[in-house]
mmCIF file of C-alpha atoms and ligand atoms in Angstrom:
data_model
loop_
_atom_site.group_PDB
_atom_site.id
_atom_site.type_symbol
_atom_site.label_atom_id
_atom_site.label_comp_id
_atom_site.label_asym_id
_atom_site.label_seq_id
_atom_site.Cartn_x
_atom_site.Cartn_y
_atom_site.Cartn_z
ATOM 1 C CA MET A 8 72.432 110.673 117.659
ATOM 2 C CA ASN A 9 69.688 111.541 119.646
ATOM 3 C CA ASN A 10 68.113 108.730 121.761
ATOM 4 C CA LYS A 11 70.381 107.022 124.091
ATOM 5 C CA LEU A 12 70.049 104.144 125.954
ATOM 6 C CA LEU A 13 72.545 103.970 129.198
ATOM 7 C CA VAL A 14 72.861 99.607 129.863
ATOM 8 C CA VAL A 15 74.393 98.853 133.356
ATOM 9 C CA GLY A 16 74.858 95.565 133.869
ATOM 10 C CA THR A 17 77.246 92.217 133.548
ATOM 11 C CA MET A 18 79.581 91.257 131.098
ATOM 12 C CA ALA A 19 80.161 87.169 132.203
ATOM 13 C CA TYR A 20 81.640 84.123 131.341
ATOM 14 C CA ASP A 21 79.062 81.009 132.098
ATOM 15 C CA ALA A 22 78.940 77.460 132.326
ATOM 16 C CA ILE A 23 75.423 75.982 131.010
ATOM 17 C CA SER A 24 73.828 72.338 131.124
ATOM 18 C CA THR A 25 70.237 72.267 129.867
ATOM 19 C CA PRO A 26 68.942 68.765 128.624
ATOM 20 C CA PHE A 27 69.791 69.613 124.884
ATOM 21 C CA GLY A 28 73.745 70.099 125.814
ATOM 22 C CA LYS A 29 76.533 72.093 127.958
ATOM 23 C CA VAL A 30 79.116 74.480 127.535
ATOM 24 C CA ASP A 31 82.246 75.158 130.236
ATOM 25 C CA LYS A 32 82.631 78.839 129.102
ATOM 26 C CA ILE A 33 80.498 81.425 126.500
ATOM 27 C CA LEU A 34 80.411 84.662 126.413
ATOM 28 C CA GLY A 35 77.310 85.853 128.563
ATOM 29 C CA GLY A 36 76.018 88.413 131.197
ATOM 30 C CA ALA A 37 73.069 91.026 131.530
ATOM 31 C CA ALA A 38 74.569 93.465 129.903
ATOM 32 C CA THR A 39 76.017 91.701 126.754
ATOM 33 C CA TYR A 40 72.280 90.005 126.116
ATOM 34 C CA ILE A 41 70.477 93.681 126.822
ATOM 35 C CA GLY A 42 73.416 95.574 124.375
ATOM 36 C CA LEU A 43 73.108 93.124 121.785
ATOM 37 C CA SER A 44 69.398 92.862 121.710
ATOM 38 C CA ALA A 45 68.963 96.432 122.031
ATOM 39 C CA SER A 46 71.590 97.742 119.414
ATOM 40 C CA ARG A 47 68.952 96.178 117.241
ATOM 41 C CA PHE A 48 67.315 98.983 117.146
ATOM 42 C CA SER A 49 68.202 102.870 116.025
ATOM 43 C CA LEU A 50 69.397 104.283 118.812
ATOM 44 C CA ASP A 51 73.169 104.810 120.286
ATOM 45 C CA CYS A 52 73.484 102.011 123.328
ATOM 46 C CA GLY A 53 76.515 102.746 126.025
ATOM 47 C CA ILE A 54 77.198 99.511 128.372
ATOM 48 C CA VAL A 55 79.112 100.442 131.746
ATOM 49 C CA SER A 56 80.335 97.529 133.141
ATOM 50 C CA VAL A 57 83.378 95.537 134.018
ATOM 51 C CA VAL A 58 85.295 92.978 132.954
ATOM 52 C CA GLY A 59 88.669 91.269 133.828
ATOM 53 C CA GLU A 60 92.379 90.685 131.769
ATOM 54 C CA ASP A 61 91.096 87.440 130.777
ATOM 55 C CA PHE A 62 87.949 89.008 128.881
ATOM 56 C CA GLU A 63 88.719 87.731 125.299
ATOM 57 C CA LYS A 64 89.703 90.784 122.668
ATOM 58 C CA GLU A 65 87.175 89.160 120.336
ATOM 59 C CA HIS A 66 83.706 89.467 122.429
ATOM 60 C CA LEU A 67 84.523 93.243 123.189
ATOM 61 C CA GLU A 68 85.070 93.560 119.473
ATOM 62 C CA LEU A 69 81.961 91.471 118.698
ATOM 63 C CA LEU A 70 79.927 94.206 120.958
ATOM 64 C CA LYS A 71 81.811 97.110 119.349
ATOM 65 C CA ASN A 72 81.097 95.609 115.442
ATOM 66 C CA GLN A 73 77.295 95.786 116.831
ATOM 67 C CA GLY A 74 77.834 99.597 117.301
ATOM 68 C CA ILE A 75 77.778 99.157 121.272
ATOM 69 C CA ASP A 76 79.740 102.188 123.196
ATOM 70 C CA LEU A 77 81.911 100.402 125.795
ATOM 71 C CA SER A 78 84.014 103.397 127.208
ATOM 72 C CA GLY A 79 81.996 102.653 130.217
ATOM 73 C CA VAL A 80 83.732 99.379 130.920
ATOM 74 C CA GLU A 81 86.281 99.106 132.808
ATOM 75 C CA ILE A 82 89.007 96.260 132.733
ATOM 76 C CA VAL A 83 90.819 95.014 135.144
ATOM 77 C CA THR A 84 94.234 94.172 135.691
ATOM 78 C CA GLY A 85 95.064 90.624 136.810
ATOM 79 C CA GLY A 86 91.411 90.658 137.665
ATOM 80 C CA ALA A 87 88.671 87.432 136.542
ATOM 81 C CA THR A 88 85.330 88.539 135.004
ATOM 82 C CA PHE A 89 82.124 87.051 137.248
ATOM 83 C CA PHE A 90 81.319 83.457 136.191
ATOM 84 C CA TRP A 91 78.089 82.215 136.619
ATOM 85 C CA SER A 92 77.120 78.674 136.412
ATOM 86 C CA GLY A 93 73.778 77.216 135.469
ATOM 87 C CA GLU A 94 71.484 74.135 135.210
ATOM 88 C CA TYR A 95 68.154 73.831 133.526
ATOM 89 C CA HIS A 96 65.870 71.160 134.590
ATOM 90 C CA ASN A 97 63.389 69.052 131.868
ATOM 91 C CA ASP A 98 61.522 71.678 132.594
ATOM 92 C CA LEU A 99 63.429 74.984 130.965
ATOM 93 C CA ASN A 100 61.574 76.969 133.673
ATOM 94 C CA ILE A 101 63.355 75.476 136.261
ATOM 95 C CA ARG A 102 67.462 76.382 136.597
ATOM 96 C CA THR A 103 69.525 75.841 139.174
ATOM 97 C CA THR A 104 72.716 78.097 139.489
ATOM 98 C CA LEU A 105 75.687 76.156 140.761
ATOM 99 C CA GLU A 106 77.766 78.850 140.791
ATOM 100 C CA THR A 107 78.127 82.915 141.285
ATOM 101 C CA GLN A 108 81.828 84.202 141.193
ATOM 102 C CA LEU A 109 81.853 87.799 141.648
ATOM 103 C CA ASN A 110 85.128 88.288 140.467
ATOM 104 C CA VAL A 111 85.566 91.916 139.345
ATOM 105 C CA LEU A 112 82.374 92.879 139.926
ATOM 106 C CA GLU A 113 82.972 92.692 144.476
ATOM 107 C CA ASN A 114 84.996 95.842 144.284
ATOM 108 C CA PHE A 115 83.582 97.795 141.126
ATOM 109 C CA SER A 116 82.459 101.168 141.136
ATOM 110 C CA PRO A 117 80.498 102.215 137.800
ATOM 111 C CA LYS A 118 81.729 105.470 136.179
ATOM 112 C CA ILE A 119 79.185 106.850 133.654
ATOM 113 C CA PRO A 120 81.463 108.454 130.801
ATOM 114 C CA GLU A 121 80.243 111.893 130.234
ATOM 115 C CA HIS A 122 78.282 111.609 126.888
ATOM 116 C CA TYR A 123 76.446 108.843 128.789
ATOM 117 C CA LYS A 124 75.589 111.170 131.614
ATOM 118 C CA SER A 125 71.852 112.681 130.200
ATOM 119 C CA PRO A 126 70.486 109.425 128.928
ATOM 120 C CA ASP A 127 66.462 109.208 127.525
ATOM 121 C CA ILE A 128 66.330 105.882 128.895
ATOM 122 C CA VAL A 129 68.479 103.425 131.113
ATOM 123 C CA MET A 130 68.165 99.863 131.684
ATOM 124 C CA LEU A 131 69.587 99.065 135.041
ATOM 125 C CA GLY A 132 70.422 94.854 134.011
ATOM 126 C CA ASN A 133 70.788 92.156 136.883
ATOM 127 C CA LEU A 134 74.145 93.620 139.359
ATOM 128 C CA SER A 135 74.709 94.317 142.497
ATOM 129 C CA PRO A 136 71.655 96.850 143.774
ATOM 130 C CA ASP A 137 74.751 99.321 145.451
ATOM 131 C CA VAL A 138 76.300 99.651 142.092
ATOM 132 C CA GLN A 139 72.668 100.489 140.581
ATOM 133 C CA ILE A 140 72.641 103.046 142.986
ATOM 134 C CA LYS A 141 75.910 104.571 142.282
ATOM 135 C CA ALA A 142 75.174 104.387 138.402
ATOM 136 C CA LEU A 143 72.113 106.555 139.294
ATOM 137 C CA GLU A 144 74.121 109.381 141.438
ATOM 138 C CA GLN A 145 75.517 110.067 138.467
ATOM 139 C CA LEU A 146 73.587 110.999 135.939
ATOM 140 C CA LYS A 147 72.890 114.960 135.340
ATOM 141 C CA ALA A 148 68.686 115.188 134.215
ATOM 142 C CA LYS A 149 66.217 112.862 135.039
ATOM 143 C CA PRO A 150 66.045 110.183 132.164
ATOM 144 C CA LYS A 151 62.252 109.562 130.573
ATOM 145 C CA LEU A 152 62.584 106.239 132.136
ATOM 146 C CA ILE A 153 64.434 104.198 134.270
ATOM 147 C CA VAL A 154 64.021 99.941 133.497
ATOM 148 C CA LEU A 155 65.421 97.807 136.502
ATOM 149 C CA ASP A 156 65.963 94.288 136.199
ATOM 150 C CA THR A 157 67.214 91.770 139.452
ATOM 151 C CA MET A 158 66.824 88.115 140.271
ATOM 152 C CA ASN A 159 66.964 86.158 143.691
ATOM 153 C CA PHE A 160 70.675 86.407 144.461
ATOM 154 C CA TRP A 161 70.164 90.273 145.466
ATOM 155 C CA MET A 162 66.928 89.683 146.891
ATOM 156 C CA GLU A 163 69.023 86.896 149.303
ATOM 157 C CA HIS A 164 72.251 89.071 149.756
ATOM 158 C CA PHE A 165 71.765 92.157 149.844
ATOM 159 C CA ARG A 166 67.964 93.478 150.354
ATOM 160 C CA ALA A 167 68.120 96.566 152.259
ATOM 161 C CA ALA A 168 69.908 98.310 149.231
ATOM 162 C CA LEU A 169 67.738 96.664 146.191
ATOM 163 C CA ASP A 170 64.642 97.904 148.477
ATOM 164 C CA GLN A 171 66.018 101.306 147.954
ATOM 165 C CA VAL A 172 66.731 101.051 144.240
ATOM 166 C CA ILE A 173 63.124 99.617 143.380
ATOM 167 C CA THR A 174 61.766 103.019 145.232
ATOM 168 C CA LYS A 175 63.902 104.850 142.388
ATOM 169 C CA VAL A 176 62.786 103.154 139.108
ATOM 170 C CA ASP A 177 59.968 103.077 137.162
ATOM 171 C CA VAL A 178 59.560 99.509 135.718
ATOM 172 C CA ILE A 179 60.503 96.678 136.871
ATOM 173 C CA SER A 180 61.405 93.569 135.020
ATOM 174 C CA ILE A 181 61.037 90.229 136.692
ATOM 175 C CA ASN A 182 60.112 86.631 136.190
ATOM 176 C CA ASP A 183 56.938 85.070 138.754
ATOM 177 C CA GLU A 184 59.507 83.452 141.076
ATOM 178 C CA GLU A 185 61.287 86.706 141.877
ATOM 179 C CA ALA A 186 58.233 88.598 142.589
ATOM 180 C CA ARG A 187 56.347 86.136 144.472
ATOM 181 C CA GLN A 188 60.159 86.003 146.774
ATOM 182 C CA LEU A 189 60.358 89.912 146.919
ATOM 183 C CA THR A 190 56.740 90.218 147.495
ATOM 184 C CA GLY A 191 55.559 87.280 149.879
ATOM 185 C CA GLU A 192 52.433 86.509 147.253
ATOM 186 C CA PHE A 193 51.908 83.705 145.386
ATOM 187 C CA SER A 194 49.151 85.390 143.074
ATOM 188 C CA LEU A 195 51.057 87.768 140.928
ATOM 189 C CA VAL A 196 48.079 90.542 140.472
ATOM 190 C CA LYS A 197 48.893 90.688 144.489
ATOM 191 C CA ALA A 198 52.866 90.991 144.018
ATOM 192 C CA ALA A 199 52.152 93.388 141.359
ATOM 193 C CA HIS A 200 49.915 95.553 143.015
ATOM 194 C CA GLN A 201 52.825 95.444 146.038
ATOM 195 C CA ILE A 202 55.340 96.330 144.220
ATOM 196 C CA HIS A 203 53.896 99.324 142.796
ATOM 197 C CA GLN A 204 53.607 100.556 146.311
ATOM 198 C CA MET A 205 56.850 100.478 146.386
ATOM 199 C CA GLY A 206 57.892 102.765 143.770
ATOM 200 C CA PRO A 207 57.483 101.304 140.369
ATOM 201 C CA LYS A 208 54.685 102.843 138.455
ATOM 202 C CA TYR A 209 54.810 99.852 135.668
ATOM 203 C CA VAL A 210 55.743 96.335 136.577
ATOM 204 C CA ILE A 211 57.031 93.252 134.426
ATOM 205 C CA ILE A 212 56.075 89.624 135.324
ATOM 206 C CA LYS A 213 57.828 87.698 133.080
ATOM 207 C CA LYS A 214 56.943 83.798 132.990
ATOM 208 C CA GLY A 215 59.050 82.752 131.040
ATOM 209 C CA GLU A 216 57.203 79.947 128.220
ATOM 210 C CA HIS A 217 53.829 81.485 129.141
ATOM 211 C CA GLY A 218 54.637 85.147 127.993
ATOM 212 C CA ALA A 219 55.145 88.003 129.961
ATOM 213 C CA LEU A 220 52.568 90.376 132.270
ATOM 214 C CA LEU A 221 52.332 93.947 132.099
ATOM 215 C CA PHE A 222 50.903 95.794 135.025
ATOM 216 C CA TYR A 223 50.053 99.576 135.150
ATOM 217 C CA LYS A 224 47.136 100.877 137.821
ATOM 218 C CA ASN A 225 44.356 98.436 137.536
ATOM 219 C CA GLN A 226 45.187 97.197 133.880
ATOM 220 C CA ILE A 227 47.115 94.439 133.068
ATOM 221 C CA PHE A 228 48.683 93.585 129.216
ATOM 222 C CA SER A 229 49.342 90.236 128.495
ATOM 223 C CA ALA A 230 51.729 89.236 126.050
ATOM 224 C CA PRO A 231 52.041 85.614 125.049
ATOM 225 C CA ALA A 232 55.425 83.960 124.303
ATOM 226 C CA LEU A 233 55.537 82.483 120.674
ATOM 227 C CA PRO A 234 55.581 78.281 121.038
ATOM 228 C CA LEU A 235 58.773 77.301 119.566
ATOM 229 C CA GLU A 236 59.796 74.447 118.155
ATOM 230 C CA GLU A 237 62.999 74.068 119.668
ATOM 231 C CA VAL A 238 64.288 75.228 122.721
ATOM 232 C CA LEU A 239 67.857 75.360 123.398
ATOM 233 C CA ASP A 240 69.387 77.625 126.117
ATOM 234 C CA PRO A 241 67.068 79.990 127.865
ATOM 235 C CA THR A 242 69.845 81.914 129.605
ATOM 236 C CA GLY A 243 69.718 85.299 128.760
ATOM 237 C CA ALA A 244 66.037 85.348 127.612
ATOM 238 C CA GLY A 245 64.949 88.088 130.406
ATOM 239 C CA ASP A 246 67.850 90.223 128.963
ATOM 240 C CA SER A 247 67.245 90.562 125.857
ATOM 241 C CA PHE A 248 63.633 91.269 127.209
ATOM 242 C CA ALA A 249 64.886 93.918 129.002
ATOM 243 C CA GLY A 250 67.011 94.746 125.693
ATOM 244 C CA GLY A 251 63.837 94.597 122.962
ATOM 245 C CA PHE A 252 61.865 96.557 125.267
ATOM 246 C CA THR A 253 64.449 99.673 125.943
ATOM 247 C CA GLY A 254 65.537 99.385 122.635
ATOM 248 C CA TYR A 255 62.300 100.116 121.292
ATOM 249 C CA LEU A 256 61.225 102.241 123.746
ATOM 250 C CA THR A 257 64.328 104.425 122.888
ATOM 251 C CA GLN A 258 63.838 104.340 119.419
ATOM 252 C CA THR A 259 60.363 105.590 119.413
ATOM 253 C CA GLY A 260 61.022 107.853 122.572
ATOM 254 C CA ASP A 261 57.233 107.424 123.415
ATOM 255 C CA ILE A 262 56.737 106.060 126.910
ATOM 256 C CA SER A 263 52.910 105.872 127.051
ATOM 257 C CA PHE A 264 50.999 102.890 128.582
ATOM 258 C CA ASN A 265 50.080 101.857 125.336
ATOM 259 C CA ASN A 266 53.517 101.684 123.750
ATOM 260 C CA LEU A 267 55.199 99.681 126.687
ATOM 261 C CA LYS A 268 52.261 97.349 125.266
ATOM 262 C CA LEU A 269 54.543 96.991 121.665
ATOM 263 C CA ALA A 270 58.044 97.227 123.500
ATOM 264 C CA VAL A 271 56.504 94.523 125.868
ATOM 265 C CA ILE A 272 56.138 91.979 122.146
ATOM 266 C CA TYR A 273 59.356 93.159 120.800
ATOM 267 C CA GLY A 274 60.785 92.718 123.928
ATOM 268 C CA SER A 275 59.100 89.058 123.789
ATOM 269 C CA ALA A 276 60.454 88.589 120.361
ATOM 270 C CA MET A 277 64.344 89.452 121.177
ATOM 271 C CA ALA A 278 63.851 86.881 123.612
ATOM 272 C CA SER A 279 62.261 84.524 121.327
ATOM 273 C CA PHE A 280 65.398 84.466 119.176
ATOM 274 C CA THR A 281 68.305 84.233 122.559
ATOM 275 C CA VAL A 282 66.355 80.728 123.390
ATOM 276 C CA GLU A 283 66.791 79.091 120.384
ATOM 277 C CA LYS A 284 70.636 78.231 119.897
ATOM 278 C CA PHE A 285 73.178 78.518 123.317
ATOM 279 C CA GLY A 286 74.187 81.627 124.923
ATOM 280 C CA THR A 287 74.076 84.834 121.823
ATOM 281 C CA GLN A 288 74.479 82.632 119.063
ATOM 282 C CA LYS A 289 71.071 83.758 117.722
ATOM 283 C CA LEU A 290 71.463 86.905 118.586
ATOM 284 C CA VAL A 291 74.545 87.819 117.340
ATOM 285 C CA ASN A 292 73.350 86.565 114.110
ATOM 286 C CA TYR A 293 70.125 88.975 113.845
ATOM 287 C CA THR A 294 68.615 90.105 111.062
ATOM 288 C CA PRO A 295 65.651 92.299 110.202
ATOM 289 C CA SER A 296 63.510 90.419 108.667
ATOM 290 C CA MET A 297 63.654 87.937 111.704
ATOM 291 C CA MET A 298 61.760 90.632 113.684
ATOM 292 C CA ALA A 299 59.901 91.161 110.551
ATOM 293 C CA THR A 300 58.413 87.280 110.730
ATOM 294 C CA ARG A 301 58.031 87.103 114.601
ATOM 295 C CA ILE A 302 56.513 90.081 114.700
ATOM 296 C CA LYS A 303 53.604 88.764 112.497
ATOM 297 C CA ALA A 304 53.976 85.368 114.211
ATOM 298 C CA PHE A 305 52.744 87.198 117.504
ATOM 299 C CA LYS A 306 50.165 89.157 116.302
ATOM 300 C CA GLU A 307 48.137 85.993 114.371
ATOM 301 C CA LEU A 308 48.588 84.294 117.770
ATOM 302 C CA THR A 309 47.289 86.848 119.288
ATOM 303 C CA THR A 310 44.148 87.991 116.912
ATOM 304 C CA PHE A 311 41.238 86.796 116.821
ATOM 305 C CA ASP A 312 38.062 88.084 115.266
ATOM 306 C CA ILE A 313 34.787 88.677 117.417
ATOM 307 C CA GLY A 314 31.939 90.642 117.842
ATOM 308 C CA LEU A 315 32.544 92.249 121.238
ATOM 309 C CA LYS A 316 29.907 94.870 122.097
ATOM 310 C CA GLN A 317 27.042 91.827 120.619
ATOM 311 C CA THR A 318 28.535 89.065 122.672
ATOM 312 C CA ILE A 319 28.739 91.398 125.643
ATOM 313 C CA THR A 320 25.382 92.255 125.290
ATOM 314 C CA GLN A 321 23.848 88.822 125.274
ATOM 315 C CA TYR A 322 25.546 87.766 128.543
ATOM 316 C CA GLU A 323 23.905 91.590 130.454
HETATM 317 P P1 AMP B 48 68.732 85.672 132.125
HETATM 318 O O1 AMP B 48 68.591 84.188 131.787
HETATM 319 O O2 AMP B 48 68.093 86.752 131.212
HETATM 320 O O3 AMP B 48 68.248 85.425 133.897
HETATM 321 O O4 AMP B 48 70.214 86.329 132.316
HETATM 322 C C1 AMP B 48 71.594 85.047 132.170
HETATM 323 C C2 AMP B 48 72.745 85.785 132.557
HETATM 324 O O5 AMP B 48 72.998 86.737 133.741
HETATM 325 C C3 AMP B 48 74.050 85.580 132.525
HETATM 326 O O6 AMP B 48 74.800 85.518 131.080
HETATM 327 C C4 AMP B 48 74.866 85.762 133.993
HETATM 328 O O7 AMP B 48 76.105 85.706 133.398
HETATM 329 C C5 AMP B 48 73.944 87.018 134.585
HETATM 330 N N1 AMP B 48 73.757 86.500 135.774
HETATM 331 C C6 AMP B 48 73.521 85.105 136.702
HETATM 332 N N2 AMP B 48 73.598 85.474 137.898
HETATM 333 C C7 AMP B 48 73.436 86.879 137.494
HETATM 334 C C8 AMP B 48 73.514 88.069 138.935
HETATM 335 N N3 AMP B 48 74.042 87.218 140.548
HETATM 336 N N4 AMP B 48 74.045 88.969 138.867
HETATM 337 C C9 AMP B 48 74.276 89.663 137.344
HETATM 338 N N5 AMP B 48 74.519 88.562 136.692
HETATM 339 C C10 AMP B 48 74.227 87.354 136.670
#
């Protein structure tokens, strides 16, 4: 298959507490969610990551069964898998990280398998910026698009390396709080302009249950988040978004601004599945008919009929 997506990111065990429940150890990690989401598109997806000896075989099988290539996943003998623990407040947009144990991630040096060194699209999932740079250095050809996701942890502890990665990517996908932290700007429009100056041509700012904004030059595209009856666990929403976004772009091979808008909708649909159940549960049970229904719902939510020409003339 030609449509190649290279995903670099964490594979993890998570402990999560939300107002609707608590789990001590479930499968998580940025690359896990990205891979599960992206593999629902027609493409060849490979993950580069690291896990410890404690990583369950059934979890490797689960990813392999979705057609994800794990030849770039290193298993460290005697090592422990990256562990993250987080708590959500009544407002599910607010999350506190309780613990981050880097474990095997601390000394990880990514090795991109030969057959993923010239991918069409690269998705740099949330991970140490040093690792992200090392991964980019191994590429043999410039991909059509490099997309970066990151978070406050890396901004606080590894800012210099993060700034360097940002100069090398075409798209950055972060949430509103992170955009403000990265730039010191409260206005998201000003923050996006400042991030453009740092390198990325496209800036995506996710706003949790309020949707996502895509900035390109002076244009802005706004995608809503589908109002859902039940949100149980927002963990992995950003990564599922990234997987849907890059999965759709890899499948179509079209990186025009118009197609990026559609990719934001597919990404938002994937994120909307993830949050309806704890962990990866809903993504794992994805069926194409779920996507059909959700895309239709997105269209209905955002379409309205108005005689634009007449309306504008009336106010001119
Ligand atoms: P999201 O909710 O999309 O931001 O992603 C949640 C996932 O990110 C969880 O499954 C965690 O294992 C993983 N994660 C949490 N903190 C970090 C970090 N500092 N670096 C990389 N991955 C992380």
